[in-house]
Structures are given as C-alpha cells and as structure tokens.
Coordinates of C-alpha atoms and ligand atoms in Angstrom, one line a residue:
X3 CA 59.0 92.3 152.4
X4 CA 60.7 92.8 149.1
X5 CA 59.2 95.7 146.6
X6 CA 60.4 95.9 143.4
X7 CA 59.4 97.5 139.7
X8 CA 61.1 98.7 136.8
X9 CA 60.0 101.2 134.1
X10 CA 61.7 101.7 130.9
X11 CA 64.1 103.8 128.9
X12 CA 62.0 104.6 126.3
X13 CA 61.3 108.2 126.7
X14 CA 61.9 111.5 128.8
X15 CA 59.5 110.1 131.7
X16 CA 55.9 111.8 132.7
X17 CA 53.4 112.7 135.3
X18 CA 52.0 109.7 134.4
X19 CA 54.9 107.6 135.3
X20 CA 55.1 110.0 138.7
X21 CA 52.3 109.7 139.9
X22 CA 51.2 106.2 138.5
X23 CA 55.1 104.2 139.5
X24 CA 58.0 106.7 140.5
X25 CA 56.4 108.7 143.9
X26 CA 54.5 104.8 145.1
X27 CA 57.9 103.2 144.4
X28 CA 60.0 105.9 145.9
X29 CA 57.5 106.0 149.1
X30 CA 57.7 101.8 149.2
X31 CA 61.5 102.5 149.4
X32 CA 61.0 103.7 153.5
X33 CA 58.3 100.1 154.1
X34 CA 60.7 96.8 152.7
X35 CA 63.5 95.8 150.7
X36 CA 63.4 97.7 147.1
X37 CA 64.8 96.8 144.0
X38 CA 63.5 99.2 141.1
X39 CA 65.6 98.4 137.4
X40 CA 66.1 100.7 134.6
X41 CA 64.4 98.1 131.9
X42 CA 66.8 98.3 128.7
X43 CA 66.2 95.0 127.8
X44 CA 62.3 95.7 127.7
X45 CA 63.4 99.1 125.5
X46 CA 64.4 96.6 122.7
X47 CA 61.3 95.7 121.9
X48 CA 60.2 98.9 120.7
X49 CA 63.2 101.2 120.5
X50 CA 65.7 100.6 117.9
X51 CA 68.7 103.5 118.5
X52 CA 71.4 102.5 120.0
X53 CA 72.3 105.8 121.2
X54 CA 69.0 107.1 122.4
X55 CA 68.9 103.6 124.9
X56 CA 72.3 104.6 126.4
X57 CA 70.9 108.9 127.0
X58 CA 67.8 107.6 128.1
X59 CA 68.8 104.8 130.6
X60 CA 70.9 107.8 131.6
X61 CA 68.2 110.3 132.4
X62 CA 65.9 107.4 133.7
X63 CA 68.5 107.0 136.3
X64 CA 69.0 111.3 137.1
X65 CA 65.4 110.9 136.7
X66 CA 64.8 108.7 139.8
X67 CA 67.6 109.9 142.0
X68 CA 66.5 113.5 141.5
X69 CA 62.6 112.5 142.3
X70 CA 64.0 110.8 145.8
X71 CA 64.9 107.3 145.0
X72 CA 67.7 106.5 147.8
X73 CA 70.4 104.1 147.3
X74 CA 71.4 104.1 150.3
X75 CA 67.8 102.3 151.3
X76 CA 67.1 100.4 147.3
X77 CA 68.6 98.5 145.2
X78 CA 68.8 100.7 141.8
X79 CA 70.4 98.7 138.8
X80 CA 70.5 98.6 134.9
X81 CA 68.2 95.4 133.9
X82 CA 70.9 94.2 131.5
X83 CA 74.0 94.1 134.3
X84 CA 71.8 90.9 135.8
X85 CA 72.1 89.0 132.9
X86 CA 71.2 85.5 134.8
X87 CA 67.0 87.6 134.0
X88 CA 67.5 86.2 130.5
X89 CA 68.2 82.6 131.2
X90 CA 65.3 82.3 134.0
X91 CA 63.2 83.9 131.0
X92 CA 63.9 80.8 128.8
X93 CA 62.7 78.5 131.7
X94 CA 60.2 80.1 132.3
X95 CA 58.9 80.5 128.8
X96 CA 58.5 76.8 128.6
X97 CA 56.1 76.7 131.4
X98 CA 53.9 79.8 129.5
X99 CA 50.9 78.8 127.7
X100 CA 50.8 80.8 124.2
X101 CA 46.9 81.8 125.5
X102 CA 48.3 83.8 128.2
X103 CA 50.3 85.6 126.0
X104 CA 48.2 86.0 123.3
X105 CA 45.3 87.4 125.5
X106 CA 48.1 90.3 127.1
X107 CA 46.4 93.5 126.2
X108 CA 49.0 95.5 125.9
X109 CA 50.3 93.3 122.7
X110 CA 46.8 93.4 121.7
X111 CA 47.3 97.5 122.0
X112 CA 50.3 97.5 119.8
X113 CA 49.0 95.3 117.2
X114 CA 45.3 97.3 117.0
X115 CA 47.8 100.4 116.4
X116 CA 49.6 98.8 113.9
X117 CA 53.0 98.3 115.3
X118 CA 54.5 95.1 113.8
X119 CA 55.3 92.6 116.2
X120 CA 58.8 91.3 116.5
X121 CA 59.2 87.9 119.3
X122 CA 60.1 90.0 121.7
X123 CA 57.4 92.0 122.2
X124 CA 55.3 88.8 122.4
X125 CA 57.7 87.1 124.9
X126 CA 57.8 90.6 127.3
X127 CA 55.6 89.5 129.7
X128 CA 58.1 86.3 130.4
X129 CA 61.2 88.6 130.7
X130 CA 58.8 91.1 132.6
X131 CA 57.9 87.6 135.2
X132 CA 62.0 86.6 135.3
X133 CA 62.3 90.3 136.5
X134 CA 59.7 89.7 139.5
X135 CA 60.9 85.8 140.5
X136 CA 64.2 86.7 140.3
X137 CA 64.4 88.7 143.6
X138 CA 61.9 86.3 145.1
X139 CA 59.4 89.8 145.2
X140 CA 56.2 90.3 147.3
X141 CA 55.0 94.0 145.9
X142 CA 55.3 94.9 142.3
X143 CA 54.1 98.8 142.3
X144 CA 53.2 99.6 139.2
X145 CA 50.5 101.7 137.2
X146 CA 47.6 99.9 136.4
X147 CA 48.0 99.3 132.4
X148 CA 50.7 96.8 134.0
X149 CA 48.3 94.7 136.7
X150 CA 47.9 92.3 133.7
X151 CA 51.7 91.4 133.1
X152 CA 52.1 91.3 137.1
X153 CA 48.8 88.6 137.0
X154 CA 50.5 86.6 133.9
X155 CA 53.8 86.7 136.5
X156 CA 52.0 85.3 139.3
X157 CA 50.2 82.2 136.7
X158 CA 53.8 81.6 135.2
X159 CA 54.9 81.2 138.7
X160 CA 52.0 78.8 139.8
X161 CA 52.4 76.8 136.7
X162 CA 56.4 76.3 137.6
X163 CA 55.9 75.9 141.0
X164 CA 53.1 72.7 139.9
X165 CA 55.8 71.4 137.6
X166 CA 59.0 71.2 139.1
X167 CA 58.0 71.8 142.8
X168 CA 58.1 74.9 145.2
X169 CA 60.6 77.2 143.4
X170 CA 58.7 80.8 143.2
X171 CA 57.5 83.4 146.2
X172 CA 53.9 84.9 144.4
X173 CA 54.0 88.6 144.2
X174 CA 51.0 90.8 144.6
X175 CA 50.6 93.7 142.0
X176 CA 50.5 97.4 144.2
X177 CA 48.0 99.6 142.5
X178 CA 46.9 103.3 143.5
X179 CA 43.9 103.6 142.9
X180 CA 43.5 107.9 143.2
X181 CA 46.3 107.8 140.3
X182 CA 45.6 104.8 138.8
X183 CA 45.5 105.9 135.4
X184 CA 47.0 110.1 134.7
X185 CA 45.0 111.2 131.7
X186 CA 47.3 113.1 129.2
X187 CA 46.7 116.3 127.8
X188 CA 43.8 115.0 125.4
X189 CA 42.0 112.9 128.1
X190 CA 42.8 109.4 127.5
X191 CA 45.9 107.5 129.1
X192 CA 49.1 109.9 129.5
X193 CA 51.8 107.7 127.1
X194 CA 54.9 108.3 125.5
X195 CA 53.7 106.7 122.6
X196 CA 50.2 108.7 122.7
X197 CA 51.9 112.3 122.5
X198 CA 49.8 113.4 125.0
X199 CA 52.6 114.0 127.5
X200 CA 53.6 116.6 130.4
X201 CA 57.2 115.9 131.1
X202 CA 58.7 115.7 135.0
X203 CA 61.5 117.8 134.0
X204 CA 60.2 119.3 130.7
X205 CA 61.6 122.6 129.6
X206 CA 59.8 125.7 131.2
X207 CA 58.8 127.9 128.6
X208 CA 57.8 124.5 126.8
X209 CA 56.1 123.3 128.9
X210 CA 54.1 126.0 129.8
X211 CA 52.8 126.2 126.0
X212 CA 51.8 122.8 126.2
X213 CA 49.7 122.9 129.3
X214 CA 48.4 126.6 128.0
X215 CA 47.3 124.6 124.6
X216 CA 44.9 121.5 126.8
X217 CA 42.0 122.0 124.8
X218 CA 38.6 122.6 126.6
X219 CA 35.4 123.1 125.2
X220 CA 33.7 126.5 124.0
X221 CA 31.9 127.4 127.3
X222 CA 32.0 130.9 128.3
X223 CA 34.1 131.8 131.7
X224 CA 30.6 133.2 133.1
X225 CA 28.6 129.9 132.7
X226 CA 28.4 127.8 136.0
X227 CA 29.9 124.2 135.3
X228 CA 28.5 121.6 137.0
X229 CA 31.3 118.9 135.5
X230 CA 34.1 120.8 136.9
X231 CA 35.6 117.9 138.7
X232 CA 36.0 116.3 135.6
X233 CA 38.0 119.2 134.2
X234 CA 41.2 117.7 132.9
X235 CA 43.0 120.4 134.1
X236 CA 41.7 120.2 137.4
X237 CA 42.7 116.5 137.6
X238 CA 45.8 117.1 137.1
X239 CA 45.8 120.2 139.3
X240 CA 45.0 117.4 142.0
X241 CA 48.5 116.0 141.5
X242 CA 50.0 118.6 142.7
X243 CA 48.4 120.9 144.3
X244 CA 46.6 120.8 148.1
X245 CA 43.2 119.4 148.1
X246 CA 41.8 123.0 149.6
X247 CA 43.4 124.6 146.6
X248 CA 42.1 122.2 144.1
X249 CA 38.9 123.1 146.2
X250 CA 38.9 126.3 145.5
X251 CA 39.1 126.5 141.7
X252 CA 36.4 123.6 141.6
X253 CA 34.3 125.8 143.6
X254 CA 34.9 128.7 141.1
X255 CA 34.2 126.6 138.4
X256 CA 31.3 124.7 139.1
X257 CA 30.1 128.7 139.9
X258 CA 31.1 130.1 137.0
X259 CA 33.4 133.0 137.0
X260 CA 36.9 131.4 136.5
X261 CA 38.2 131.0 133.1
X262 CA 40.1 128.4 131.5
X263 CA 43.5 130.2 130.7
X264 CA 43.4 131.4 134.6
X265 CA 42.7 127.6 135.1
X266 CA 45.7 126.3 133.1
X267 CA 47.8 129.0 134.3
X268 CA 47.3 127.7 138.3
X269 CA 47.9 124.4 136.8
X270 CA 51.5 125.3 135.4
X271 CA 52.1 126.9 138.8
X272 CA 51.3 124.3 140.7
X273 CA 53.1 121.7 138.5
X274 CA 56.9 123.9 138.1
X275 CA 56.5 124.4 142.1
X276 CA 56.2 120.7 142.5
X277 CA 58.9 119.6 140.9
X278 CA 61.2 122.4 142.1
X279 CA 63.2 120.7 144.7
X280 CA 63.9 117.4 142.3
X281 CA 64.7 119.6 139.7
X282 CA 67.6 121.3 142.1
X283 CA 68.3 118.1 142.6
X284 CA 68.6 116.6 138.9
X285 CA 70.7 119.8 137.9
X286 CA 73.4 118.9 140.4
X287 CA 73.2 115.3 139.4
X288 CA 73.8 116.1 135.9
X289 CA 77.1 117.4 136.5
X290 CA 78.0 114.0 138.6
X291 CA 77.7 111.3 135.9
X292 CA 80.4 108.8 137.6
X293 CA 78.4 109.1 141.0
X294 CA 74.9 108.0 139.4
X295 CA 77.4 105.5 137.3
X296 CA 78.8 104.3 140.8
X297 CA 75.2 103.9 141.9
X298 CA 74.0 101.7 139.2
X299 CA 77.3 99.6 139.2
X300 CA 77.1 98.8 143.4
X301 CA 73.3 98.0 142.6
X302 CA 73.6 95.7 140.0
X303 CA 76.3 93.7 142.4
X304 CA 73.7 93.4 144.8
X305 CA 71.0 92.4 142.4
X306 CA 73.3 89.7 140.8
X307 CA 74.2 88.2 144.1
X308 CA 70.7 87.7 144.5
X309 CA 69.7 86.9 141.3
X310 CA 72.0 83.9 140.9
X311 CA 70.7 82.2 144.1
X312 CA 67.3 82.1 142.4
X313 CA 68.4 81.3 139.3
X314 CA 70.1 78.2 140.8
X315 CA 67.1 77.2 143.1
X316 CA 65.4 76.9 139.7
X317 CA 67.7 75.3 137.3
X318 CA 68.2 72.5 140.1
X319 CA 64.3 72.2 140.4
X320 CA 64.1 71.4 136.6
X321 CA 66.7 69.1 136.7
X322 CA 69.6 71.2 134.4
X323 CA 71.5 70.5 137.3
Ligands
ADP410 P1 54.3 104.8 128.7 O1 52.9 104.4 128.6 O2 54.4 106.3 128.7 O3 55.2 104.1 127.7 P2 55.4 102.9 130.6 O4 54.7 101.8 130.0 O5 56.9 103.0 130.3 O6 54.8 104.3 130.1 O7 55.1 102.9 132.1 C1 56.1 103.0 133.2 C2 55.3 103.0 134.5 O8 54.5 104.1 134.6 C3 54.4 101.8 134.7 O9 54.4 101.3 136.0 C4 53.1 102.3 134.3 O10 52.0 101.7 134.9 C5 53.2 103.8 134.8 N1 52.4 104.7 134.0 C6 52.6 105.0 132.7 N2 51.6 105.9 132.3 C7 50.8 106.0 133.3 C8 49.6 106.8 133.5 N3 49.1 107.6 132.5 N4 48.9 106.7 134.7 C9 49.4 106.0 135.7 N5 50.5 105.2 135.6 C10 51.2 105.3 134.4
LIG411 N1 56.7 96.6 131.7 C1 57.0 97.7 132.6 C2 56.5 99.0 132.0 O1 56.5 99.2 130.8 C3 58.4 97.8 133.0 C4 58.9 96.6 133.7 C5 59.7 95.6 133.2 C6 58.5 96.1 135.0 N2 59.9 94.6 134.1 C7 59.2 94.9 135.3 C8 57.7 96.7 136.0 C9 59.0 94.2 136.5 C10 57.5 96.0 137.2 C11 58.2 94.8 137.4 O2 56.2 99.9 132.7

C-alpha cells in the first residue's frame, strides 16, 4: 500500500495541521510505503517571497522530522526536486473539465475573501492530482478541507484512464474523523490565513498569551455549564491531554466551580507537555541543517526514480511517445 500527502510551506505549521495531516501521516509511515512532499510549488500560488519559501520549506522539513516522520521508513522530498509533477500536470489538465475546477471550494473560498486569482491557483487541484498519480498512491491522508481536491484527483484519473486506457491506480482520501476539522482560537477552522492559530513549536511565553486570550463568554466560574463539551478550550484540551483528564475539567465545568483562566491555563499545560519531546527534538535538528538537507536530497532520488516510470507509462498511453 502506498500513502502519501504533502502540506505546504506557507506558514510556521499548527495544531491544526497536527492533528488534522502531520500525527495520521506520521502514524501511516509504520502501515505502507509513504511518500509525504514539502509542497513549494503549491506555495506559489499564494506566497510571493522568495526568501520566506526557502525558511519555510526549511522549518516544514525540522517540522516533520522533529514531530516523528522517519526517513528511514518514508520517502520525504521537496515537491519541486520531482520536476517530471509539472509535465504529468499538463497532461492531465487536458483531461480536466473547467466545471470541476470551477466548483473546487477552496478557490471558491479565496475568491469569496477577495484574494485575486492568478492561473495557478485555479489549475492547483491538477498539480495537487499529478502529485497523487505520480507515485501510483492508494491513501492520501489529509484534513478534511482537502477530501474535495483528493475526489477531483480520483475523477481526473477516471477521465484519463477512459481516454487513453488503464494508466492511473485510484487513491482513496484518509480522513479522521475525531480531528477532522481543529477549530482555531475563535471557533471556526484553525488556518494560517484565518489568524486564528496555535503554533506546534510557537514561542512559550507567546504562546501562553495567546491561549490565555481565547475568548469565552461572560458566565460566572460558579454557574453550572451544561455546554461544556463544546468549550473551545476543552476541545482542544482533547488533543492533548488523556480522555480521563479532559474528563475531569468537563465534569467541573458542566458543575460549575472551574473557571475559565484555570481552564486555559490546563490547556497550555497540556499543550507545552505534548510537544516536549519533538521540540527536544527540533532544537537538535536546528543545529544539523546538512543532515535534514541530506534527507530531502536521498528522498527526492527515490521519488524521481519513481516518478519517471509513471510519467512514461503515461506519455506512451497518449501517444507523445
Ligand atoms: P492552512 O489552512 O493553515 O493553510 P493547509 O491548507 O496548508 O493549512 O493544510 C495542510 C494540511 O493540514 C492539510 O492536510 C489540511 O487538511 C490539514 N489541516 C489544516 N488545517 C486544519 C484544521 N484546522 N483541522 C484539521 N486539519 C487541518
Ligand atoms: N493542497 C494540500 C494542502 O494545502 C497540499 C498538497 C499538495 C497535497 N499536493 C498534495 C496533499 C497531494 C495531499 C496530496 O494541504
């Protein structure tokens, strides 16, 4: 079985992309063959610093190795070092019916917010189904905002396989449902481009202000809450904390008695004692740039050699060769 997903460099990553991509991914890693990608070339279609790609493909990459991912079991890569993505994107674009594209709600997203749309960020979805085809995947683990551009994958795939004969394996989207969607600090979807973040390896005394600032309403610590599970800060308590724990201040909550700031407080706790042993982990790494270098640079090799197979299978099939 062959897993793969990719996220991009677009931002120090979340607890949304933790729980929702990274820890499902990173578990996969032990059940099949994974390739996860550092997505630069998606990053283009919304980031425009030339700099800030190259630091955050960087931290993406400490990001990942610090959280667990092992390259001694995946294939970890840079997007852009399997160039061959970019041709099978072009092939495949000519098989993609403008509806499917048009009806991709996360371009609809952008647009409702105003962004203004460059090709690219209309065409994503093709480059984001080349990524999937290429390594002939079966499980694309993702959060669930991206089920959509892993269904569009598996039509564009169909629709090739119908013209130009049996060329593509079909891959099934992998969604969590427990953390399907991570709500950020004002409820909705946690998203880099929502503010609304708690960082994986934020800054301590930052990040304690942020989580101390999650809003809640005006009830007094006395009055019994019988809504407590859908406390934010007790969902996101459930991330990290043990379900008897997360029991426990429910309890107190729904009992009235427990305040919010001793809430949020637990919640910091809970979320710097998580991350402790990754964070060990990325401060060593940080000092190693030419091993995580070594690690990308041995993965793409892999990824190529791969790559180029498929990309052969399907030039042949449509007659280029
Ligand atoms: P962002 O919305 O912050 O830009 P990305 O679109 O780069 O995040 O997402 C990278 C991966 O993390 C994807 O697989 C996505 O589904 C997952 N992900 C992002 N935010 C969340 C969230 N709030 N809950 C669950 N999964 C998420
Ligand atoms: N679009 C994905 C995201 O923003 C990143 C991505 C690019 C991806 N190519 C992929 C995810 C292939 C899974 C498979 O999160």
């Amino acid at each position: 079985m062959r897993i793969l997903s990719g996220i991009q460099p677009s931002g120090a990553l979340h607890l949304g992309n933790y729980f929702g991509m990274m820890k499902p991914a990173i578990e996969l890693q032990e059940k099949g063959e994974a390739f996860y990608f550092i997505a630069n070339y998606h990053s283009m279609t919304s980031l425009f610093d030339a700099g800030e790609r190259r630091q955050n493909t960087l931290d993406v990459a400490l990001d990942f190795l610090a959280c667990g991912l092992d390259p001694k079991k995946t294939v970890f890569f840079k997007q852009s070092d399997v160039p061959e993505v970019t041709e099978l994107t072009w092939l495949l674009t000519t098989v993609t019916p403008m509806g499917l594209l048009e009806r991709a709600h996360s371009y609809k997203d952008k647009i409702a917010k105003g962004v203004s749309p460059n090709h690219g960020l209309f065409a994503y979805p093709v480059l984001m189904a080349a990524d999937i085809l290429i390594y002939d995947s079966n499980i694309v683990p993702v959060g669930r905002d991206q089920k959509q551009h892993v269904e569009m994958t598996r039509d564009i795939a169909i629709k090739f396989n119908e013209t130009y004969g049996q060329t593509f394996v079909i891959p099934e989207p992998q969604i969590r449902d427990e953390v399907a969607v991570v709500p950020g600090m004002d409820g909705q979807k946690m998203s880099k481009s929502y503010g609304n973040t708690i960082e994986i390896f934020g800054d301590e005394k930052a990040t304690r202000k942020k989580i101390m600032g999650i809003v809640m309403d005006s009830r007094t610590p006395q009055e019994p809450k019988p809504d407590a599970d859908k406390n934010l800060a007790i969902q996101l308590l459930k991330l990290e904390a043990p379900r008897d724990v997360v029991k426990g201040y429910e309890d107190r909550l729904r009992a009235g008695g427990l305040g919010y700031g001793d809430l949020k407080k637990a919640l910091f706790d809970h979320y710097w004692g998580y991350f402790a042993p990754a964070r060990t982990q990325r401060a060593e790494l940080v000092t190693a740039p030419d091993y995580v270098n070594q690690v990308l640079s041995e993965g793409a090799s892999k990824a190529r050699a791969m790559a180029s197979k498929t990309l052969k299978r399907a030039r042949v099939a449509c007659g280029l060769e």
